[in-house]
Short mmCIF file of C-alpha atoms in Angstrom, two decimals:
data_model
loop_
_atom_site.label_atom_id
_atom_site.label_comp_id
_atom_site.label_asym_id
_atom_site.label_seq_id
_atom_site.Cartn_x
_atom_site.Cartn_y
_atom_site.Cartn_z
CA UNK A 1 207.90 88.89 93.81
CA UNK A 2 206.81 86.56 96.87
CA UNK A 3 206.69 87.58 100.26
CA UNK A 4 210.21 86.18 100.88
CA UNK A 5 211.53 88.23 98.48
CA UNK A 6 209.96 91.42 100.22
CA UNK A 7 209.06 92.93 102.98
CA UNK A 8 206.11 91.26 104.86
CA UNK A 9 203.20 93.18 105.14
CA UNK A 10 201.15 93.51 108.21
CA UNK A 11 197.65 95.12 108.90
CA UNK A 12 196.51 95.74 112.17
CA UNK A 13 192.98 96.09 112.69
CA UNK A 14 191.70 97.72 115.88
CA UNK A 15 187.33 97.97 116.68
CA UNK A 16 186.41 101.39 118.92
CA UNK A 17 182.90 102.20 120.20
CA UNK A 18 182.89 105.10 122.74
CA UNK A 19 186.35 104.80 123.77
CA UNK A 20 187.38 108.60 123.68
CA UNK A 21 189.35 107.82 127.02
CA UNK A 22 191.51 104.88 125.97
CA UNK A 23 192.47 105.83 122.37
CA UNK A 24 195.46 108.09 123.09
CA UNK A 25 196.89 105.49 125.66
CA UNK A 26 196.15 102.15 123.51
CA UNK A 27 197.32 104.18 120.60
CA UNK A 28 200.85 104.69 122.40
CA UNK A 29 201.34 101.26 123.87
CA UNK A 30 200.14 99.51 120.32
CA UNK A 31 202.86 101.87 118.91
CA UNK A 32 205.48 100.50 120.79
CA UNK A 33 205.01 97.47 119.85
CA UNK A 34 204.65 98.30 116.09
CA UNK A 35 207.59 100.96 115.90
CA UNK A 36 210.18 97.99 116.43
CA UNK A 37 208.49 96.11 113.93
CA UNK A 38 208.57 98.74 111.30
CA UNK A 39 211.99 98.51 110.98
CA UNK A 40 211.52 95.29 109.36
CA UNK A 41 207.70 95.08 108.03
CA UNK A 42 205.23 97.36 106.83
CA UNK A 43 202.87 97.92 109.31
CA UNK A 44 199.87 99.55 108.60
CA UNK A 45 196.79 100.19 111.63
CA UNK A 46 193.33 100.61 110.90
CA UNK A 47 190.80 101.74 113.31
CA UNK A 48 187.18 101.29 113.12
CA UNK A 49 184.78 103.51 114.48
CA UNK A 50 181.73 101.63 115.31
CA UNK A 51 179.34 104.92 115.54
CA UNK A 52 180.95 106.15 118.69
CA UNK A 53 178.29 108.51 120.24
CA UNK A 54 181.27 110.10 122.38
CA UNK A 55 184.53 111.59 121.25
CA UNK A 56 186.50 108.88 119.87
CA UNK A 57 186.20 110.17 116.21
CA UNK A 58 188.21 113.41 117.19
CA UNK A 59 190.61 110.87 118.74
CA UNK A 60 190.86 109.20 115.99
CA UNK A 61 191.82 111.84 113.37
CA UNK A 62 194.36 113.04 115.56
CA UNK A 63 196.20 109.39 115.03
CA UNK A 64 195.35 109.88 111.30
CA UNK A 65 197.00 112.84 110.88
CA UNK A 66 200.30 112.21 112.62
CA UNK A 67 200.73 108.81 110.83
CA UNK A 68 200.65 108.04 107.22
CA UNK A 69 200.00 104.69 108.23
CA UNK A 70 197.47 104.94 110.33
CA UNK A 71 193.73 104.39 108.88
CA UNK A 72 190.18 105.74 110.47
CA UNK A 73 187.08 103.71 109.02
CA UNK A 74 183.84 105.88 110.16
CA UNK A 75 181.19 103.24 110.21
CA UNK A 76 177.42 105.10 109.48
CA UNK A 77 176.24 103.61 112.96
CA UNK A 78 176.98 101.13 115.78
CA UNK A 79 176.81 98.15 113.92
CA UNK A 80 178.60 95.52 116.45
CA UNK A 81 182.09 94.23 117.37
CA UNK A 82 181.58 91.41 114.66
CA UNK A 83 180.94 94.13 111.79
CA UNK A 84 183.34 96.43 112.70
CA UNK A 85 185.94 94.11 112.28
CA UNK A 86 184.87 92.69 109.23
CA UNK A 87 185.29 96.25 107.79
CA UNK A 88 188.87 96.40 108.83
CA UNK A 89 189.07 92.70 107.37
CA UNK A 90 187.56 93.92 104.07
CA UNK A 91 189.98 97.06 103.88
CA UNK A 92 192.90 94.87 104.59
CA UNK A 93 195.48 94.41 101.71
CA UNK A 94 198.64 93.04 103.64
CA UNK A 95 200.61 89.47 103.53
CA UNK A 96 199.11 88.84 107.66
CA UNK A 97 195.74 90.60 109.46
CA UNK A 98 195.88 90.79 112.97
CA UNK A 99 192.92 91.63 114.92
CA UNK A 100 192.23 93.46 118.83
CA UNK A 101 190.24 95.27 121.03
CA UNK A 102 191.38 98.86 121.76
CA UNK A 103 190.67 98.29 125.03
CA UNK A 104 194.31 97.27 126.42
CA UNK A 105 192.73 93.92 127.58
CA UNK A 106 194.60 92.11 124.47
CA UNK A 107 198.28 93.02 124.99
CA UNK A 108 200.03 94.22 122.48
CA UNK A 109 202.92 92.68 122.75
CA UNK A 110 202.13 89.38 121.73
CA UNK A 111 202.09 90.74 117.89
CA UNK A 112 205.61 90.48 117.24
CA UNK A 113 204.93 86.44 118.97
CA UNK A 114 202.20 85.89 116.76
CA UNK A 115 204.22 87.10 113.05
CA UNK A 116 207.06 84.79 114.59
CA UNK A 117 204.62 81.68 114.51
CA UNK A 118 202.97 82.70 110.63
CA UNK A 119 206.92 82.98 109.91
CA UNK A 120 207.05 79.22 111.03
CA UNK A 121 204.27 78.18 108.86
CA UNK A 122 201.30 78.43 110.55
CA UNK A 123 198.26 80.49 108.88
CA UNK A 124 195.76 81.51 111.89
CA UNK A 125 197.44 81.82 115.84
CA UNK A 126 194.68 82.45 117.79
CA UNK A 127 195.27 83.69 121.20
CA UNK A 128 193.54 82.26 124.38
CA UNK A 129 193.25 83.34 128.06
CA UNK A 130 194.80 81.34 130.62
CA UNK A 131 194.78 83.55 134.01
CA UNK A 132 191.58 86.32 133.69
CA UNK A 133 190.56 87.92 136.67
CA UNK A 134 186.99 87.77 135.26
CA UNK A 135 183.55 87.26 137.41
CA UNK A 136 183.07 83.61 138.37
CA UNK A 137 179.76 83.77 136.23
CA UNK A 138 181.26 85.27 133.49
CA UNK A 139 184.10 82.82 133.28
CA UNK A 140 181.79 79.58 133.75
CA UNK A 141 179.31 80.53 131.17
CA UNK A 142 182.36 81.12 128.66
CA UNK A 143 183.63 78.20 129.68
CA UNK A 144 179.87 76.54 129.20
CA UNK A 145 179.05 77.42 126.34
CA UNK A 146 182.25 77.26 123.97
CA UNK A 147 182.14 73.64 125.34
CA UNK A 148 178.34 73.11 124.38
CA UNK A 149 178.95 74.72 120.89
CA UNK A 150 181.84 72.44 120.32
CA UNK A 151 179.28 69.71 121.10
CA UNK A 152 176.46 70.47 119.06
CA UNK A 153 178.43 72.40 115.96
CA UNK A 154 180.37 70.54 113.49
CA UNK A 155 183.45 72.85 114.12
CA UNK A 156 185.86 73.12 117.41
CA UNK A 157 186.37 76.18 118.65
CA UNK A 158 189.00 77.02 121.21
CA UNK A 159 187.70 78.21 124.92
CA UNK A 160 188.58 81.15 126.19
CA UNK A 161 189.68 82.45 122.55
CA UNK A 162 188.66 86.17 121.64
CA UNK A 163 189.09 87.99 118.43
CA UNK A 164 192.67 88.86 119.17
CA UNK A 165 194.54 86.54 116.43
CA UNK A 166 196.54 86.67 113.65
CA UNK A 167 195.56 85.57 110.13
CA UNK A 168 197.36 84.68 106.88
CA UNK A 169 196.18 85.91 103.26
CA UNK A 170 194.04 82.78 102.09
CA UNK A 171 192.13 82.55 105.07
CA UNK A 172 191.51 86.85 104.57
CA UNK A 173 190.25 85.95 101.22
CA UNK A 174 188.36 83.13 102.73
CA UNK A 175 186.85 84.95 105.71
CA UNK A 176 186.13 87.70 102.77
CA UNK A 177 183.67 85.06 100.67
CA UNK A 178 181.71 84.23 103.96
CA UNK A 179 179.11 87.23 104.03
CA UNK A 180 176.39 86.28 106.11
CA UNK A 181 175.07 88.54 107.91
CA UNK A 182 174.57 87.29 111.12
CA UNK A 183 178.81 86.81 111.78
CA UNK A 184 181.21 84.73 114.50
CA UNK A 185 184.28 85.16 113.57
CA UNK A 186 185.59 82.94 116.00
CA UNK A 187 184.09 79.89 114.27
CA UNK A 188 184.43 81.02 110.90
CA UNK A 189 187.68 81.20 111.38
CA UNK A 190 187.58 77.72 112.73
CA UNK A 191 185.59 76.35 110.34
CA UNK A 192 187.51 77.54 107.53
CA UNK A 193 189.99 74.65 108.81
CA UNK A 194 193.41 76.46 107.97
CA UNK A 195 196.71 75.19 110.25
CA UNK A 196 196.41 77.12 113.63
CA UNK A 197 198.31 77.14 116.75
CA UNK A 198 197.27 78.61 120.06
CA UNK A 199 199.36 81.56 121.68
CA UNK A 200 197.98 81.48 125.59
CA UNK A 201 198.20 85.30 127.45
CA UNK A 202 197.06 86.55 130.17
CA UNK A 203 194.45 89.38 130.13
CA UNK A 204 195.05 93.08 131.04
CA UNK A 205 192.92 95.40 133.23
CA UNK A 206 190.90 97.89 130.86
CA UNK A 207 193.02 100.95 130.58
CA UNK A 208 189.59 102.65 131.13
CA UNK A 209 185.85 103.36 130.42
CA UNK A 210 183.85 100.92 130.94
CA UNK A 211 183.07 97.34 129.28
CA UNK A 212 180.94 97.53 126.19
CA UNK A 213 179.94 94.15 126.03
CA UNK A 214 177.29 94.11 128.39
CA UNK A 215 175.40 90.62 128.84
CA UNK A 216 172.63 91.64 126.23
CA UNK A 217 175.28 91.88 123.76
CA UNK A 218 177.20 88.45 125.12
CA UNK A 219 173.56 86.58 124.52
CA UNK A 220 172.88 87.63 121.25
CA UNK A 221 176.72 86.47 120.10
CA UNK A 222 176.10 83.71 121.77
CA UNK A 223 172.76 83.03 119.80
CA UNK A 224 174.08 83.59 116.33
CA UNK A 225 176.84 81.29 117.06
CA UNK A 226 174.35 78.41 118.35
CA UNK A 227 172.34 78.84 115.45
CA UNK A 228 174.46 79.76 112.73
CA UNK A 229 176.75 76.66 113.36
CA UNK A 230 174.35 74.41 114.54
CA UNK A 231 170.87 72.70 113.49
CA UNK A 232 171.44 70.51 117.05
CA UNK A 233 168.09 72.58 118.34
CA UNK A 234 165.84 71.73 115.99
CA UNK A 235 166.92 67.98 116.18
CA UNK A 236 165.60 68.63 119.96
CA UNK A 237 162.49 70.09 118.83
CA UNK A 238 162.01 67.07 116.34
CA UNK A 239 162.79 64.62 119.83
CA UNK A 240 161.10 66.25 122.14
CA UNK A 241 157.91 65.73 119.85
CA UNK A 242 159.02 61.93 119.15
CA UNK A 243 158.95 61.43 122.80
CA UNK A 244 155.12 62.97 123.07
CA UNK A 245 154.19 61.23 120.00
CA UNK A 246 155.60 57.68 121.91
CA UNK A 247 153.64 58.82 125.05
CA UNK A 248 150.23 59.40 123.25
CA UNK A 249 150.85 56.25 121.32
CA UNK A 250 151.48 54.51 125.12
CA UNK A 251 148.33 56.51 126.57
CA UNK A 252 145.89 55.09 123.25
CA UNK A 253 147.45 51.14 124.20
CA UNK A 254 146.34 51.81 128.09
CA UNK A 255 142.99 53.27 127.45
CA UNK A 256 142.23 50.44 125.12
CA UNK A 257 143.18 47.58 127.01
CA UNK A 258 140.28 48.60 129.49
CA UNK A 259 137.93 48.41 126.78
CA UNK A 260 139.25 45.06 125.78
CA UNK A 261 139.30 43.84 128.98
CA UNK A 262 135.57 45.25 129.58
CA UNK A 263 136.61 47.60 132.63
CA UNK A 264 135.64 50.26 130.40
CA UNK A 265 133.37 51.56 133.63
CA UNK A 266 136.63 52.43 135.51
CA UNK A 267 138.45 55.36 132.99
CA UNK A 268 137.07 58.05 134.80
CA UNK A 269 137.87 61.34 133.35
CA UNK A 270 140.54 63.47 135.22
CA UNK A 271 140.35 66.91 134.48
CA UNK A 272 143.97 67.81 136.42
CA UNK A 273 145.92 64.92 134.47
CA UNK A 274 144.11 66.36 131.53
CA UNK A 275 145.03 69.76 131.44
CA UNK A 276 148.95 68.91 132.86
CA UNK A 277 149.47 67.12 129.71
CA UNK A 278 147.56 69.95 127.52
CA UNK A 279 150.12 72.34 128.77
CA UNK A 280 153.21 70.23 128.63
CA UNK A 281 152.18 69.43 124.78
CA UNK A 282 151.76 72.74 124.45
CA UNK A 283 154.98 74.01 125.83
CA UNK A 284 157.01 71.55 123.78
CA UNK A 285 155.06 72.34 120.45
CA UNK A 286 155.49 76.52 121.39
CA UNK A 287 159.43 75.48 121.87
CA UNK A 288 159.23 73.68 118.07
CA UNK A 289 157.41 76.30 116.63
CA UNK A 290 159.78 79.16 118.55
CA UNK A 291 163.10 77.28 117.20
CA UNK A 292 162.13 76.84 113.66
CA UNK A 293 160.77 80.53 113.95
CA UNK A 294 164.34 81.56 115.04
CA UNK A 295 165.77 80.01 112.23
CA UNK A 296 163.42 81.33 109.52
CA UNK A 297 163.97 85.23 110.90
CA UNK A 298 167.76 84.39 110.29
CA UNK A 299 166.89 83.04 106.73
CA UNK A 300 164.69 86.18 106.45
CA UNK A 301 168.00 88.45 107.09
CA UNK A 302 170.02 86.55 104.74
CA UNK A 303 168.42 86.54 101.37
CA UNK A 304 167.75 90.55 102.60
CA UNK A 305 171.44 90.35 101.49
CA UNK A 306 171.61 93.62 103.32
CA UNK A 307 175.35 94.74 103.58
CA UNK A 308 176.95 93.69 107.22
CA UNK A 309 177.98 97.29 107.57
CA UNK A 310 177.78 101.04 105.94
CA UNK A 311 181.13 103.59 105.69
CA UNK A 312 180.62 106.72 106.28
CA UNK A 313 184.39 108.16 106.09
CA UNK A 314 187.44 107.07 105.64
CA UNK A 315 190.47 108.96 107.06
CA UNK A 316 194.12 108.53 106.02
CA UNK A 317 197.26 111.39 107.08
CA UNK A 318 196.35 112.53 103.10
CA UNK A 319 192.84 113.41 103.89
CA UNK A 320 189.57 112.31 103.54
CA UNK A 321 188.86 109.40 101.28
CA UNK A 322 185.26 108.56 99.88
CA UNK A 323 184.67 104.99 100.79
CA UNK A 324 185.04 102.09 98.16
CA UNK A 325 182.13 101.41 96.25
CA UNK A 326 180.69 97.87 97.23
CA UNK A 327 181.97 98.91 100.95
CA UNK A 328 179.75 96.55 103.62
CA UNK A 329 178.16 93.88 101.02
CA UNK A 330 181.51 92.35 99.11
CA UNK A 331 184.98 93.13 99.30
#
């Protein structure tokens, strides 16, 4: 039976980490949304709990337990935004996947929008912001660096895009046989090259708490996307050192022609030229050595082939489930 000949299915896969005082109000307006569509698809939710130190767990089971399709993933720690959706991704066993914050920054509402474009034959919609009342800094370095990744990566990646999208079966499986541990999902997604279209929205208010993305967290995304889609900085490294080779080769020509010329008498030794070009050699030989040691502690993490995440639990309205063996490493 295809999926024209049945009801479509639809998971919806929704990261937590300390969020004990949004659940019950996301949880309502995300139900909204997906009781309408019920009457038509099969909807199933799936929250992951990415080791919430606060209450959200309690939160949680309370969904669990009032609807059979509602599923609670209990990760065994905090192990990022990135992970925790790749263990809703790896749970997932409907026709479409659509991803969100629990937040109530990504409406919504835009789900039954984004089944309506996979019904016209597209296999990812990504969503993007258009009007975000967001810090000026925020938005610029956003803006910044999506545009400097697009640059110096071989794959395009839209600005202003999050992780709220929609995704078809074959790019699932496909997202499923990338399992490197260091994870974008923004431009794997891209990369994996499937026909897209971009659904533009405008971003909510948090219903509350506070942000958990702090700029720490914002840098190191940022620096497993640079160097997980890019070798552009160690090209730089390899310039940079071109150039210095070129100026010591220059430096050797001008030194000798005094000799040749017998003016030999007149090199007198500078000792503040001297060191400045000590320390700029060594700068740009510590920035070689740095980058290549960047990438090698991101080889060293790979071949590890330590799972991207650990279950702890897994909670369905019929109880507790042991989780899948194989859970975290391959799905």
């Amino acid at each position: 039976m295809t999926v024209d000949e049945r009801r479509l299915a639809i998971d919806i896969i929704v990261p937590l980490y300390n969020e004990e005082q949004v659940v019950a109000e996301f949880h309502r307006e995300l139900m909204d949304v997906v009781t309408p569509l019920r009457r038509e698809y099969d909807v199933r939710i799936c929250y992951v709990n990415d080791g919430s130190l606060d209450h959200t767990r309690a939160e949680l089971a309370k969904l669990a337990a009032d609807d059979a399709g509602v599923t609670i993933l209990e990760l065994s720690r905090n192990f990022g935004h990135q992970a925790a959706l790749t263990a809703g991704l790896d749970r997932a066993e409907g026709d479409v996947v659509v991803t969100l914050d629990g937040d109530g920054q990504h409406p919504p509402e835009l789900i039954a929008n984004m089944v309506a474009l996979y019904r016209a034959g597209y296999e990812v919609v990504l969503t993007q912001r258009v009007t975000a009342d967001q810090p000026r800094f925020k938005r610029w370095t956003s803006t910044g660096f999506y545009r400097l990744l697009s640059v110096i990566g071989d794959t395009r990646i839209t600005a202003g895009s999050a992780d709220y999208r929609l995704v078809s079966r074959p790019v699932l499986e496909a997202l499923r046989e990338m399992r490197e541990y260091h994870r974008f999902l923004r431009g794997m997604v891209a990369w994996a090259g499937y026909r897209t279209v971009v659904l533009p929205y405008a971003e909510r208010p948090r219903i509350g708490g506070q942000a958990k993305y702090s700029l720490r967290r914002m840098a190191r995304l940022a620096a497993d996307a640079t160097f997980s889609f890019s070798l552009v900085p160690l090209r730089i490294a390899l310039l940079v050192g071109l150039c210095f080779l070129v100026l010591a080769a220059a430096e050797a020509v001008y030194v000798l022609s005094f000799w040749f010329t017998g003016r030999q008498h007149q090199l007198v030794p500078g000792w503040a030229s001297l060191m400045f070009m000590i320390l700029i050699v060594g700068a740009a030989l510590m920035i070689a050595v740095g980058l290549v040691g960047i990438y090698v502690g991101y080889i060293f993490q790979e071949v590890k082939r330590r799972p991207v995440y650990l279950l702890r639990d897994v909670h369905t309205s019929t109880g507790h489930q042991r989780p899948r063996a194989g859970d975290g490493q391959k799905p």
